[in-house]
Short mmCIF file of the C-alpha atoms (twelve columns), coordinates in Angstrom:
data_MODEL
# 
_entry.id   MODEL 
# 
loop_
_atom_site.group_PDB 
_atom_site.id 
_atom_site.type_symbol 
_atom_site.label_atom_id 
_atom_site.label_alt_id 
_atom_site.label_comp_id 
_atom_site.label_asym_id 
_atom_site.label_seq_id 
_atom_site.Cartn_x 
_atom_site.Cartn_y 
_atom_site.Cartn_z 
_atom_site.pdbx_PDB_model_num 
ATOM 1   C CA . MET A 1   0.007   -0.023  -0.004 1 
ATOM 2   C CA . ARG A 2   1.201   3.554   -0.802 1 
ATOM 3   C CA . ILE A 3   0.459   5.922   2.050  1 
ATOM 4   C CA . GLY A 4   2.922   8.800   0.966  1 
ATOM 5   C CA . PRO A 5   0.487   10.532  -1.601 1 
ATOM 6   C CA . LYS A 6   -2.214  10.656  1.024  1 
ATOM 7   C CA . ARG A 7   -0.187  12.597  3.606  1 
ATOM 8   C CA . SER A 8   -1.897  15.912  2.573  1 
ATOM 9   C CA . VAL A 9   -5.334  14.312  2.947  1 
ATOM 10  C CA . LEU A 10  -4.721  12.593  6.269  1 
ATOM 11  C CA . ASP A 11  -2.559  15.343  7.787  1 
ATOM 12  C CA . PRO A 12  -3.235  18.617  6.033  1 
ATOM 13  C CA . ASP A 13  -1.575  20.703  8.810  1 
ATOM 14  C CA . ASN A 14  1.600   18.618  8.642  1 
ATOM 15  C CA . THR A 15  1.351   17.892  12.426 1 
ATOM 16  C CA . GLY A 16  2.439   14.322  12.375 1 
ATOM 17  C CA . PHE A 17  -0.986  13.103  13.551 1 
ATOM 18  C CA . ILE A 18  -4.074  11.930  11.820 1 
ATOM 19  C CA . ALA A 19  -7.702  12.798  13.092 1 
ATOM 20  C CA . VAL A 20  -9.677  9.699   13.646 1 
ATOM 21  C CA . GLU A 21  -12.465 11.269  11.561 1 
ATOM 22  C CA . ASN A 22  -10.171 11.558  8.587  1 
ATOM 23  C CA . PHE A 23  -8.983  8.104   8.856  1 
ATOM 24  C CA . THR A 24  -12.296 6.577   9.274  1 
ATOM 25  C CA . SER A 25  -13.645 8.512   6.299  1 
ATOM 26  C CA . LEU A 26  -10.773 7.261   4.247  1 
ATOM 27  C CA . VAL A 27  -11.389 3.586   5.251  1 
ATOM 28  C CA . GLU A 28  -15.118 3.842   4.676  1 
ATOM 29  C CA . HIS A 29  -14.678 5.172   1.124  1 
ATOM 30  C CA . HIS A 30  -12.436 2.092   0.378  1 
ATOM 31  C CA . GLU A 31  -9.419  4.166   -0.547 1 
ATOM 32  C CA . LEU A 32  -7.229  1.769   1.459  1 
ATOM 33  C CA . GLN A 33  -6.614  -1.616  -0.077 1 
ATOM 34  C CA . LEU A 34  -5.994  -3.764  2.980  1 
ATOM 35  C CA . ASP A 35  -6.346  -7.341  3.877  1 
ATOM 36  C CA . PRO A 36  -8.961  -7.996  6.568  1 
ATOM 37  C CA . SER A 37  -6.556  -8.684  9.278  1 
ATOM 38  C CA . LYS A 38  -4.599  -5.418  8.857  1 
ATOM 39  C CA . LEU A 39  -7.817  -3.527  8.603  1 
ATOM 40  C CA . ASP A 40  -8.817  -4.819  12.037 1 
ATOM 41  C CA . MET A 41  -5.504  -3.938  13.484 1 
ATOM 42  C CA . LEU A 42  -5.897  -0.323  12.171 1 
ATOM 43  C CA . PHE A 43  -9.314  -0.042  13.751 1 
ATOM 44  C CA . ALA A 44  -7.938  -1.327  16.888 1 
ATOM 45  C CA . LEU A 45  -5.147  1.201   16.812 1 
ATOM 46  C CA . VAL A 46  -7.636  4.080   16.206 1 
ATOM 47  C CA . GLN A 47  -10.071 2.921   18.855 1 
ATOM 48  C CA . SER A 48  -7.380  2.666   21.556 1 
ATOM 49  C CA . ASN A 49  -6.324  6.320   21.145 1 
ATOM 50  C CA . GLU A 50  -7.923  8.511   23.790 1 
ATOM 51  C CA . ASP A 51  -7.091  11.849  22.090 1 
ATOM 52  C CA . GLY A 52  -8.845  11.143  18.850 1 
ATOM 53  C CA . GLN A 53  -5.628  11.242  16.892 1 
ATOM 54  C CA . VAL A 54  -3.167  8.518   15.369 1 
ATOM 55  C CA . CYS A 55  0.417   9.016   14.842 1 
ATOM 56  C CA . TYR A 56  1.217   9.147   11.145 1 
ATOM 57  C CA . GLN A 57  4.515   7.406   11.596 1 
ATOM 58  C CA . GLU A 58  2.919   4.652   13.747 1 
ATOM 59  C CA . LEU A 59  0.298   4.161   10.849 1 
ATOM 60  C CA . ILE A 60  3.176   3.642   8.394  1 
ATOM 61  C CA . GLU A 61  4.973   1.268   10.686 1 
ATOM 62  C CA . LEU A 62  1.910   -0.732  11.090 1 
ATOM 63  C CA . MET A 63  1.405   -0.903  7.365  1 
ATOM 64  C CA . SER A 64  5.057   -2.124  7.155  1 
ATOM 65  C CA . SER A 65  4.110   -5.050  9.443  1 
ATOM 66  C CA . LYS A 66  5.423   -3.498  12.569 1 
ATOM 67  C CA . ARG A 67  3.184   -3.000  15.474 1 
ATOM 68  C CA . SER A 68  3.609   0.536   16.909 1 
ATOM 69  C CA . SER A 69  4.246   1.238   20.556 1 
ATOM 70  C CA . SER A 70  0.773   2.707   21.218 1 
ATOM 71  C CA . PHE A 71  -0.807  -0.394  19.570 1 
ATOM 72  C CA . ARG A 72  1.292   -2.553  21.923 1 
ATOM 73  C CA . ARG A 73  0.149   -0.498  24.899 1 
ATOM 74  C CA . ALA A 74  -3.353  -0.822  23.699 1 
ATOM 75  C CA . ILE A 75  -3.203  -4.648  23.627 1 
ATOM 76  C CA . ALA A 76  -1.614  -4.637  27.054 1 
ATOM 77  C CA . ASN A 77  -4.381  -2.468  28.526 1 
ATOM 78  C CA . GLY A 78  -7.184  -4.152  26.634 1 
ATOM 79  C CA . ARG A 79  -8.333  -1.021  24.969 1 
ATOM 80  C CA . ARG A 80  -9.084  -2.505  21.625 1 
ATOM 81  C CA . THR A 81  -11.809 -4.549  19.846 1 
ATOM 82  C CA . LEU A 82  -11.708 -6.596  16.789 1 
ATOM 83  C CA . GLN A 83  -14.246 -5.873  14.085 1 
ATOM 84  C CA . ARG A 84  -14.531 -9.297  12.589 1 
ATOM 85  C CA . GLU A 85  -15.136 -12.816 13.747 1 
ATOM 86  C CA . ILE A 86  -12.495 -14.677 15.675 1 
ATOM 87  C CA . LEU A 87  -9.715  -16.420 13.980 1 
ATOM 88  C CA . LEU A 88  -11.105 -19.833 14.719 1 
ATOM 89  C CA . ASP A 89  -14.240 -19.144 12.475 1 
ATOM 90  C CA . GLU A 90  -12.171 -18.679 9.295  1 
ATOM 91  C CA . THR A 91  -12.878 -21.340 6.762  1 
ATOM 92  C CA . GLY A 92  -11.392 -22.537 3.506  1 
ATOM 93  C CA . LEU A 93  -7.948  -22.743 4.889  1 
ATOM 94  C CA . GLY A 94  -5.259  -25.050 3.619  1 
ATOM 95  C CA . VAL A 95  -3.527  -27.729 5.663  1 
ATOM 96  C CA . TYR A 96  -0.460  -25.508 6.551  1 
ATOM 97  C CA . LYS A 97  -2.658  -22.346 7.431  1 
ATOM 98  C CA . ARG A 98  -4.883  -24.630 9.603  1 
ATOM 99  C CA . PHE A 99  -1.648  -25.848 11.496 1 
ATOM 100 C CA . VAL A 100 -0.579  -22.216 11.931 1 
ATOM 101 C CA . ARG A 101 -3.945  -21.362 13.313 1 
ATOM 102 C CA . TYR A 102 -3.648  -24.394 15.624 1 
ATOM 103 C CA . VAL A 103 -0.229  -23.137 16.807 1 
ATOM 104 C CA . ALA A 104 -1.658  -19.611 17.372 1 
ATOM 105 C CA . TYR A 105 -4.330  -20.950 19.577 1 
ATOM 106 C CA . GLU A 106 -1.923  -23.302 21.352 1 
ATOM 107 C CA . ILE A 107 0.638   -20.725 22.244 1 
ATOM 108 C CA . LEU A 108 -0.886  -17.174 22.328 1 
ATOM 109 C CA . PRO A 109 -3.389  -15.989 24.926 1 
ATOM 110 C CA . CYS A 110 -4.788  -12.955 22.998 1 
ATOM 111 C CA . GLU A 111 -7.013  -12.916 19.916 1 
ATOM 112 C CA . THR A 112 -5.355  -9.853  18.455 1 
ATOM 113 C CA . ASP A 113 -1.918  -11.549 18.826 1 
ATOM 114 C CA . ARG A 114 -3.282  -14.716 17.304 1 
ATOM 115 C CA . ARG A 115 -4.635  -12.870 14.386 1 
ATOM 116 C CA . TRP A 116 -1.448  -10.878 13.973 1 
ATOM 117 C CA . TYR A 117 0.694   -14.004 14.143 1 
ATOM 118 C CA . PHE A 118 -1.528  -15.910 11.668 1 
ATOM 119 C CA . HIS A 119 -1.426  -13.250 9.053  1 
ATOM 120 C CA . GLN A 120 2.298   -12.341 9.525  1 
ATOM 121 C CA . ASN A 121 3.464   -15.887 9.659  1 
ATOM 122 C CA . SER A 122 5.839   -17.215 7.026  1 
ATOM 123 C CA . LEU A 123 8.293   -20.256 6.770  1 
ATOM 124 C CA . CYS A 124 11.222  -18.021 6.832  1 
ATOM 125 C CA . PRO A 125 13.128  -18.814 8.903  1 
ATOM 126 C CA . PRO A 126 11.637  -22.288 9.413  1 
ATOM 127 C CA . PRO A 127 11.488  -23.743 12.938 1 
ATOM 128 C CA . VAL A 128 14.662  -25.858 12.561 1 
ATOM 129 C CA . PHE A 129 16.347  -25.594 15.991 1 
ATOM 130 C CA . MET A 130 14.210  -28.041 17.863 1 
ATOM 131 C CA . ALA A 131 14.094  -30.399 14.878 1 
ATOM 132 C CA . ILE A 132 17.894  -30.404 14.504 1 
ATOM 133 C CA . ILE A 133 18.434  -30.974 18.170 1 
ATOM 134 C CA . THR A 134 16.049  -33.852 18.266 1 
ATOM 135 C CA . ILE A 135 17.439  -35.484 15.131 1 
ATOM 136 C CA . ILE A 136 21.001  -35.302 16.517 1 
ATOM 137 C CA . GLN A 137 19.785  -36.809 19.810 1 
ATOM 138 C CA . ILE A 138 18.149  -39.738 17.974 1 
ATOM 139 C CA . VAL A 139 21.133  -40.286 15.772 1 
ATOM 140 C CA . VAL A 140 23.563  -40.296 18.703 1 
ATOM 141 C CA . PHE A 141 21.298  -42.682 20.695 1 
ATOM 142 C CA . MET A 142 20.924  -45.130 17.795 1 
ATOM 143 C CA . CYS A 143 24.757  -45.114 17.104 1 
ATOM 144 C CA . TYR A 144 25.380  -45.987 20.760 1 
ATOM 145 C CA . GLY A 145 22.595  -48.514 20.671 1 
ATOM 146 C CA . ILE A 146 24.028  -50.215 17.826 1 
ATOM 147 C CA . MET A 147 27.574  -50.089 18.979 1 
ATOM 148 C CA . LEU A 148 26.708  -51.342 22.511 1 
ATOM 149 C CA . ASN A 149 23.852  -53.593 21.601 1 
ATOM 150 C CA . LYS A 150 21.923  -51.918 24.500 1 
ATOM 151 C CA . TRP A 151 18.790  -49.862 24.044 1 
ATOM 152 C CA . VAL A 152 17.664  -49.378 27.651 1 
ATOM 153 C CA . LEU A 153 19.620  -48.113 30.596 1 
ATOM 154 C CA . GLN A 154 22.590  -47.393 28.511 1 
ATOM 155 C CA . THR A 155 24.343  -45.733 31.482 1 
ATOM 156 C CA . TYR A 156 24.989  -49.231 32.912 1 
ATOM 157 C CA . GLN A 157 27.284  -49.865 29.920 1 
ATOM 158 C CA . PRO A 158 30.862  -48.568 30.929 1 
ATOM 159 C CA . ASP A 159 31.690  -47.698 27.275 1 
ATOM 160 C CA . PHE A 160 28.630  -45.270 27.163 1 
ATOM 161 C CA . MET A 161 29.916  -43.367 30.101 1 
ATOM 162 C CA . LYS A 162 33.285  -43.022 28.511 1 
ATOM 163 C CA . SER A 163 31.890  -40.813 25.841 1 
ATOM 164 C CA . SER A 164 33.318  -37.397 25.587 1 
ATOM 165 C CA . LEU A 165 29.831  -35.988 25.394 1 
ATOM 166 C CA . VAL A 166 28.883  -37.103 28.969 1 
ATOM 167 C CA . TYR A 167 29.190  -34.635 31.810 1 
ATOM 168 C CA . HIS A 168 31.292  -36.288 34.500 1 
ATOM 169 C CA . PRO A 169 32.639  -34.374 37.510 1 
ATOM 170 C CA . ARG A 170 36.086  -35.870 36.790 1 
ATOM 171 C CA . HIS A 171 36.137  -34.179 33.372 1 
ATOM 172 C CA . ARG A 172 34.342  -30.824 34.460 1 
ATOM 173 C CA . LEU A 173 37.418  -28.835 32.987 1 
ATOM 174 C CA . GLN A 174 36.222  -29.990 29.482 1 
ATOM 175 C CA . VAL A 175 33.791  -27.092 29.287 1 
ATOM 176 C CA . TRP A 176 31.916  -28.359 26.166 1 
ATOM 177 C CA . ARG A 177 30.530  -31.358 28.430 1 
ATOM 178 C CA . PHE A 178 28.344  -28.812 30.221 1 
ATOM 179 C CA . PHE A 179 26.413  -28.617 26.932 1 
ATOM 180 C CA . SER A 180 27.200  -31.783 25.022 1 
ATOM 181 C CA . TYR A 181 25.501  -34.054 27.660 1 
ATOM 182 C CA . MET A 182 22.120  -33.095 26.093 1 
ATOM 183 C CA . PHE A 183 22.734  -35.413 23.210 1 
ATOM 184 C CA . MET A 184 23.143  -38.549 25.427 1 
ATOM 185 C CA . HIS A 185 20.245  -40.356 27.051 1 
ATOM 186 C CA . VAL A 186 19.767  -42.965 29.772 1 
ATOM 187 C CA . GLY A 187 17.617  -45.166 27.602 1 
ATOM 188 C CA . LEU A 188 14.755  -45.337 25.012 1 
ATOM 189 C CA . GLU A 189 12.183  -44.166 27.495 1 
ATOM 190 C CA . GLN A 190 14.067  -40.900 28.358 1 
ATOM 191 C CA . LEU A 191 14.848  -40.232 24.672 1 
ATOM 192 C CA . GLY A 192 11.296  -40.745 23.685 1 
ATOM 193 C CA . PHE A 193 9.877   -38.575 26.425 1 
ATOM 194 C CA . ASN A 194 12.190  -35.709 25.593 1 
ATOM 195 C CA . ALA A 195 11.920  -36.046 21.806 1 
ATOM 196 C CA . LEU A 196 8.076   -35.967 22.061 1 
ATOM 197 C CA . LEU A 197 7.974   -32.843 24.196 1 
ATOM 198 C CA . GLN A 198 10.515  -31.082 22.040 1 
ATOM 199 C CA . LEU A 199 8.543   -31.653 18.795 1 
ATOM 200 C CA . MET A 200 5.078   -31.163 20.428 1 
ATOM 201 C CA . ILE A 201 5.870   -28.090 22.580 1 
ATOM 202 C CA . GLY A 202 9.229   -26.827 21.283 1 
ATOM 203 C CA . VAL A 203 8.358   -26.528 17.624 1 
ATOM 204 C CA . PRO A 204 5.205   -24.608 18.064 1 
ATOM 205 C CA . LEU A 205 7.027   -22.231 20.464 1 
ATOM 206 C CA . GLU A 206 9.786   -21.724 18.045 1 
ATOM 207 C CA . MET A 207 7.271   -20.965 15.159 1 
ATOM 208 C CA . VAL A 208 5.648   -18.149 17.279 1 
ATOM 209 C CA . HIS A 209 8.598   -16.725 19.215 1 
ATOM 210 C CA . GLY A 210 11.493  -17.384 16.780 1 
ATOM 211 C CA . ILE A 211 14.716  -19.526 16.904 1 
ATOM 212 C CA . LEU A 212 16.725  -16.955 18.877 1 
ATOM 213 C CA . ARG A 213 14.482  -16.795 21.961 1 
ATOM 214 C CA . ILE A 214 13.675  -20.541 22.085 1 
ATOM 215 C CA . SER A 215 17.303  -21.631 21.486 1 
ATOM 216 C CA . LEU A 216 18.338  -19.161 24.276 1 
ATOM 217 C CA . LEU A 217 15.727  -20.576 26.570 1 
ATOM 218 C CA . TYR A 218 16.539  -24.251 25.742 1 
ATOM 219 C CA . MET A 219 20.333  -23.816 26.042 1 
ATOM 220 C CA . ALA A 220 19.905  -21.815 29.239 1 
ATOM 221 C CA . GLY A 221 18.011  -24.764 30.749 1 
ATOM 222 C CA . VAL A 222 20.704  -27.162 29.616 1 
ATOM 223 C CA . VAL A 223 23.610  -25.181 30.971 1 
ATOM 224 C CA . ALA A 224 21.807  -24.450 34.202 1 
ATOM 225 C CA . GLY A 225 21.057  -28.198 34.597 1 
ATOM 226 C CA . SER A 226 24.771  -29.290 34.333 1 
ATOM 227 C CA . LEU A 227 25.950  -26.459 36.568 1 
ATOM 228 C CA . THR A 228 23.311  -27.116 39.137 1 
ATOM 229 C CA . VAL A 229 24.250  -30.730 39.319 1 
ATOM 230 C CA . SER A 230 27.902  -29.769 39.758 1 
ATOM 231 C CA . ILE A 231 26.883  -27.729 42.828 1 
ATOM 232 C CA . THR A 232 24.232  -29.851 44.513 1 
ATOM 233 C CA . ASP A 233 25.009  -33.388 43.377 1 
ATOM 234 C CA . MET A 234 28.777  -33.081 43.067 1 
ATOM 235 C CA . ARG A 235 29.684  -36.756 42.501 1 
ATOM 236 C CA . ALA A 236 27.069  -37.433 39.824 1 
ATOM 237 C CA . PRO A 237 27.296  -37.419 35.985 1 
ATOM 238 C CA . VAL A 238 24.657  -35.901 33.794 1 
ATOM 239 C CA . VAL A 239 23.040  -37.194 30.457 1 
ATOM 240 C CA . GLY A 240 19.987  -36.268 28.579 1 
ATOM 241 C CA . GLY A 241 18.322  -32.971 27.330 1 
ATOM 242 C CA . SER A 242 15.913  -32.703 30.257 1 
ATOM 243 C CA . GLY A 243 17.246  -29.431 31.430 1 
ATOM 244 C CA . GLY A 244 16.285  -27.757 28.218 1 
ATOM 245 C CA . VAL A 245 13.019  -29.767 27.742 1 
ATOM 246 C CA . TYR A 246 11.824  -28.811 31.204 1 
ATOM 247 C CA . ALA A 247 12.695  -25.163 30.658 1 
ATOM 248 C CA . LEU A 248 10.450  -25.186 27.543 1 
ATOM 249 C CA . CYS A 249 7.609   -27.102 29.231 1 
ATOM 250 C CA . SER A 250 7.620   -25.107 32.477 1 
ATOM 251 C CA . ALA A 251 7.637   -21.804 30.621 1 
ATOM 252 C CA . HIS A 252 4.702   -22.863 28.409 1 
ATOM 253 C CA . LEU A 253 2.651   -24.221 31.374 1 
ATOM 254 C CA . ALA A 254 3.347   -21.187 33.417 1 
ATOM 255 C CA . ASN A 255 2.220   -18.914 30.424 1 
ATOM 256 C CA . VAL A 256 -0.942  -20.996 30.177 1 
ATOM 257 C CA . VAL A 257 -1.721  -20.583 33.873 1 
ATOM 258 C CA . MET A 258 -0.970  -16.867 33.999 1 
ATOM 259 C CA . ASN A 259 -3.204  -16.266 30.929 1 
ATOM 260 C CA . TRP A 260 -5.750  -18.951 31.688 1 
ATOM 261 C CA . ALA A 261 -8.831  -16.948 30.628 1 
ATOM 262 C CA . GLY A 262 -7.325  -16.039 27.244 1 
ATOM 263 C CA . MET A 263 -6.089  -19.345 26.255 1 
ATOM 264 C CA . ARG A 264 -8.320  -21.085 23.758 1 
ATOM 265 C CA . CYS A 265 -6.345  -24.388 23.335 1 
ATOM 266 C CA . PRO A 266 -8.874  -27.276 23.664 1 
ATOM 267 C CA . TYR A 267 -9.035  -29.375 26.822 1 
ATOM 268 C CA . LYS A 268 -6.371  -27.133 28.501 1 
ATOM 269 C CA . LEU A 269 -7.061  -28.307 32.050 1 
ATOM 270 C CA . LEU A 270 -6.888  -32.045 31.125 1 
ATOM 271 C CA . ARG A 271 -3.730  -31.347 29.062 1 
ATOM 272 C CA . MET A 272 -2.145  -29.495 31.811 1 
ATOM 273 C CA . ILE A 273 -2.858  -32.254 34.352 1 
ATOM 274 C CA . LEU A 274 -1.340  -34.860 31.999 1 
ATOM 275 C CA . ALA A 275 1.690   -32.815 31.271 1 
ATOM 276 C CA . LEU A 276 2.267   -32.376 35.068 1 
ATOM 277 C CA . VAL A 277 1.786   -35.975 35.738 1 
ATOM 278 C CA . CYS A 278 4.208   -36.909 32.976 1 
ATOM 279 C CA . MET A 279 6.822   -34.511 34.081 1 
ATOM 280 C CA . SER A 280 6.432   -35.593 37.700 1 
ATOM 281 C CA . SER A 281 6.750   -39.239 36.716 1 
ATOM 282 C CA . GLU A 282 9.900   -38.562 34.681 1 
ATOM 283 C CA . VAL A 283 11.457  -36.734 37.690 1 
ATOM 284 C CA . GLY A 284 10.505  -39.592 39.945 1 
ATOM 285 C CA . ARG A 285 12.029  -42.104 37.759 1 
ATOM 286 C CA . ALA A 286 15.231  -40.148 37.602 1 
ATOM 287 C CA . VAL A 287 15.307  -39.964 41.330 1 
ATOM 288 C CA . TRP A 288 14.823  -43.598 41.504 1 
ATOM 289 C CA . LEU A 289 17.555  -44.453 39.076 1 
ATOM 290 C CA . ARG A 290 19.880  -42.051 40.989 1 
ATOM 291 C CA . PHE A 291 19.525  -43.483 44.457 1 
ATOM 292 C CA . SER A 292 18.100  -47.013 43.865 1 
ATOM 293 C CA . PRO A 293 19.578  -48.346 40.589 1 
ATOM 294 C CA . PRO A 294 17.982  -51.681 39.624 1 
ATOM 295 C CA . LEU A 295 21.456  -53.026 38.455 1 
ATOM 296 C CA . PRO A 296 24.916  -52.826 40.049 1 
ATOM 297 C CA . SER A 297 27.096  -50.082 38.485 1 
ATOM 298 C CA . SER A 298 30.552  -48.961 38.799 1 
ATOM 299 C CA . GLY A 299 29.708  -45.422 40.021 1 
ATOM 300 C CA . PRO A 300 26.892  -43.018 40.743 1 
ATOM 301 C CA . GLN A 301 23.927  -42.812 38.304 1 
ATOM 302 C CA . PRO A 302 23.102  -39.598 36.485 1 
ATOM 303 C CA . SER A 303 21.501  -36.837 38.593 1 
ATOM 304 C CA . PHE A 304 17.926  -35.659 38.383 1 
ATOM 305 C CA . MET A 305 18.739  -32.063 39.443 1 
ATOM 306 C CA . ALA A 306 18.981  -30.888 35.748 1 
ATOM 307 C CA . HIS A 307 15.261  -31.416 35.528 1 
ATOM 308 C CA . LEU A 308 14.593  -29.108 38.436 1 
ATOM 309 C CA . ALA A 309 17.040  -26.491 37.301 1 
ATOM 310 C CA . GLY A 310 15.466  -26.492 33.814 1 
ATOM 311 C CA . ALA A 311 12.012  -25.960 35.394 1 
ATOM 312 C CA . VAL A 312 13.227  -22.943 37.353 1 
ATOM 313 C CA . VAL A 313 14.934  -21.376 34.250 1 
ATOM 314 C CA . GLY A 314 11.513  -21.923 32.359 1 
ATOM 315 C CA . ILE A 315 9.399   -20.396 35.108 1 
ATOM 316 C CA . SER A 316 11.736  -17.366 35.437 1 
ATOM 317 C CA . MET A 317 13.423  -16.519 32.145 1 
ATOM 318 C CA . GLY A 318 11.162  -18.539 29.899 1 
ATOM 319 C CA . LEU A 319 7.825   -17.074 31.265 1 
ATOM 320 C CA . LEU A 320 9.108   -13.589 30.485 1 
ATOM 321 C CA . ILE A 321 10.229  -14.493 26.943 1 
ATOM 322 C CA . LEU A 322 6.877   -16.069 26.124 1 
ATOM 323 C CA . ARG A 323 4.840   -13.226 27.492 1 
ATOM 324 C CA . SER A 324 6.887   -10.730 25.488 1 
ATOM 325 C CA . TYR A 325 5.556   -11.728 22.004 1 
ATOM 326 C CA . GLU A 326 6.435   -9.123  19.431 1 
ATOM 327 C CA . GLU A 327 8.075   -6.972  22.194 1 
ATOM 328 C CA . SER A 328 11.672  -6.195  22.656 1 
ATOM 329 C CA . LEU A 329 13.155  -7.922  25.796 1 
ATOM 330 C CA . GLN A 330 16.001  -5.274  26.050 1 
ATOM 331 C CA . LYS A 331 13.424  -2.533  26.904 1 
ATOM 332 C CA . GLN A 332 11.980  -4.415  29.934 1 
ATOM 333 C CA . CYS A 333 13.567  -3.926  33.256 1 
ATOM 334 C CA . SER A 334 12.503  -7.455  34.447 1 
ATOM 335 C CA . TRP A 335 14.429  -9.031  31.651 1 
ATOM 336 C CA . TRP A 336 17.716  -7.272  32.805 1 
ATOM 337 C CA . VAL A 337 17.030  -8.376  36.380 1 
ATOM 338 C CA . ILE A 338 16.511  -12.053 35.295 1 
ATOM 339 C CA . LEU A 339 19.427  -11.926 33.012 1 
ATOM 340 C CA . PHE A 340 21.724  -10.406 35.741 1 
ATOM 341 C CA . SER A 341 20.561  -13.180 38.154 1 
ATOM 342 C CA . PHE A 342 21.320  -15.987 35.564 1 
ATOM 343 C CA . ILE A 343 24.796  -14.500 34.930 1 
ATOM 344 C CA . THR A 344 25.491  -14.248 38.587 1 
ATOM 345 C CA . PHE A 345 24.503  -17.799 38.963 1 
ATOM 346 C CA . LEU A 346 26.844  -18.758 36.117 1 
ATOM 347 C CA . LEU A 347 29.880  -16.944 37.601 1 
ATOM 348 C CA . PHE A 348 29.174  -18.597 40.997 1 
ATOM 349 C CA . ALA A 349 28.914  -21.986 39.350 1 
ATOM 350 C CA . ILE A 350 32.247  -21.439 37.503 1 
ATOM 351 C CA . PHE A 351 34.116  -20.484 40.697 1 
ATOM 352 C CA . TRP A 352 32.485  -23.424 42.520 1 
ATOM 353 C CA . ASN A 353 33.729  -25.779 39.973 1 
ATOM 354 C CA . ILE A 354 37.291  -24.379 40.116 1 
ATOM 355 C CA . PHE A 355 37.719  -24.225 43.814 1 
ATOM 356 C CA . ALA A 356 34.900  -25.925 45.766 1 
ATOM 357 C CA . TYR A 357 35.802  -29.553 44.908 1 
ATOM 358 C CA . GLU A 358 39.304  -29.336 46.402 1 
ATOM 359 C CA . LEU A 359 38.360  -27.109 49.353 1 
ATOM 360 C CA . LEU A 360 35.534  -29.516 50.365 1 
ATOM 361 C CA . GLY A 361 37.620  -32.652 49.774 1 
ATOM 362 C CA . VAL A 362 34.963  -34.251 47.637 1 
ATOM 363 C CA . GLN A 363 35.801  -37.919 46.827 1 
ATOM 364 C CA . LEU A 364 34.917  -38.177 43.265 1 
ATOM 365 C CA . PRO A 365 34.128  -41.457 41.556 1 
ATOM 366 C CA . PRO A 366 36.868  -42.756 39.224 1 
ATOM 367 C CA . ALA A 367 36.566  -41.484 35.559 1 
ATOM 368 C CA . PRO A 368 34.934  -44.028 33.404 1 
# 
C-alpha cells in the first residue's frame, strides 16, 4: 500500500498526527486496499487512542508489518476490539494455514496476537532448531545402541559413560561437556519422552517466538542443569536433554496458567494435568535411578537435578520470553534483572567448579 501521496489528505496541517475522523472516512470510502486482518489492526489502533488522533509514523510502521508502541500498549491495557469474527471461525484454509492457526491458539493468549501472528506468519526462517536438536539426539542414541547392543539403561554400559559428550565431575574442566551431555540419554524411555515434548511443545514455541528466543531458553536450561548438578550433586554425572526440555515445558505451562482466561487451546485443564503427571513421573524415575539403581553399576548414576534446574529457568526466564511476544526484551527492566541473576549464577557456578571440589575434599568417583 502507498501511504505517501495521502499525507496531505490525512494530515493537512503537517502535524504528524491523523484525526480519527479523517482516517475513518478514508477507510469507509475504500481508498485503502487492505487485507481484513490489517484493517482490523488499524481499527484497533484508532479505537485505542484517547485523544482522537493517530500518529502518522505509527500508521506507516503498522502498514510495514510493525506493531507500533501505542498499539502494543493498547493490547496490554485491553483497550481494543476486533471488528470481525474470531480467527477460529475462518474457513477454506489449507493444511498449513490450519496448522498455523492451531499453533496460534496453542501458544498465544490474546485474539489480537493470534490474528497478527496468523497473517504475518511465514516459513522464513523455518523452525529448525528443535528439529535439528531432536534429530541429533536420536542419531547419537541409535549409534550407541548399535555399538553397545543396549537400548535401555545405557548408562550401565561402561563404554557409554566413557563418551566425551557425557558430563562427568572428573572431566568438568572440559567445558563442552556442560552442553554436549544433552545429546546422550539414559535409555529409550528418556529419549522418547524428551523428543516427544521437544516436537510437540518446542516446535510450536519456536514457530511463534523465533529461533533466537527458544534456542536461548533451551540452552539456558541445559547449562543451568549441568551447573546445578555440579553444585548440588557433586559426584554425579549428567546425561539427557531434560534441562532444556523442562525449561520449555515449564515456561509454556506457566504462560498458560498466567493467561488462563485468554487461552483457547482445547481441553487445556486435562492437558495441563497430563503434562504435570508425565513430568513428575519422569523426575520420580530419575530420582529412583539415581538412588536405587536396579542393576549394580561402577559409579553414581546420572543426577535428576537438571530437571529441576530447567524448570526454574523456564518459570523465570522462559515465562518472560513467552509473555513478550512481538516486544523487545531489552526494553524491559524485568528481563535485565533475570539476565543479571542468571549471569550471577553462572559466575558462582564457575568459581564453585574451580575451587569448591578441592576445598571441600569431595571424593569423586573414578573416571569411566
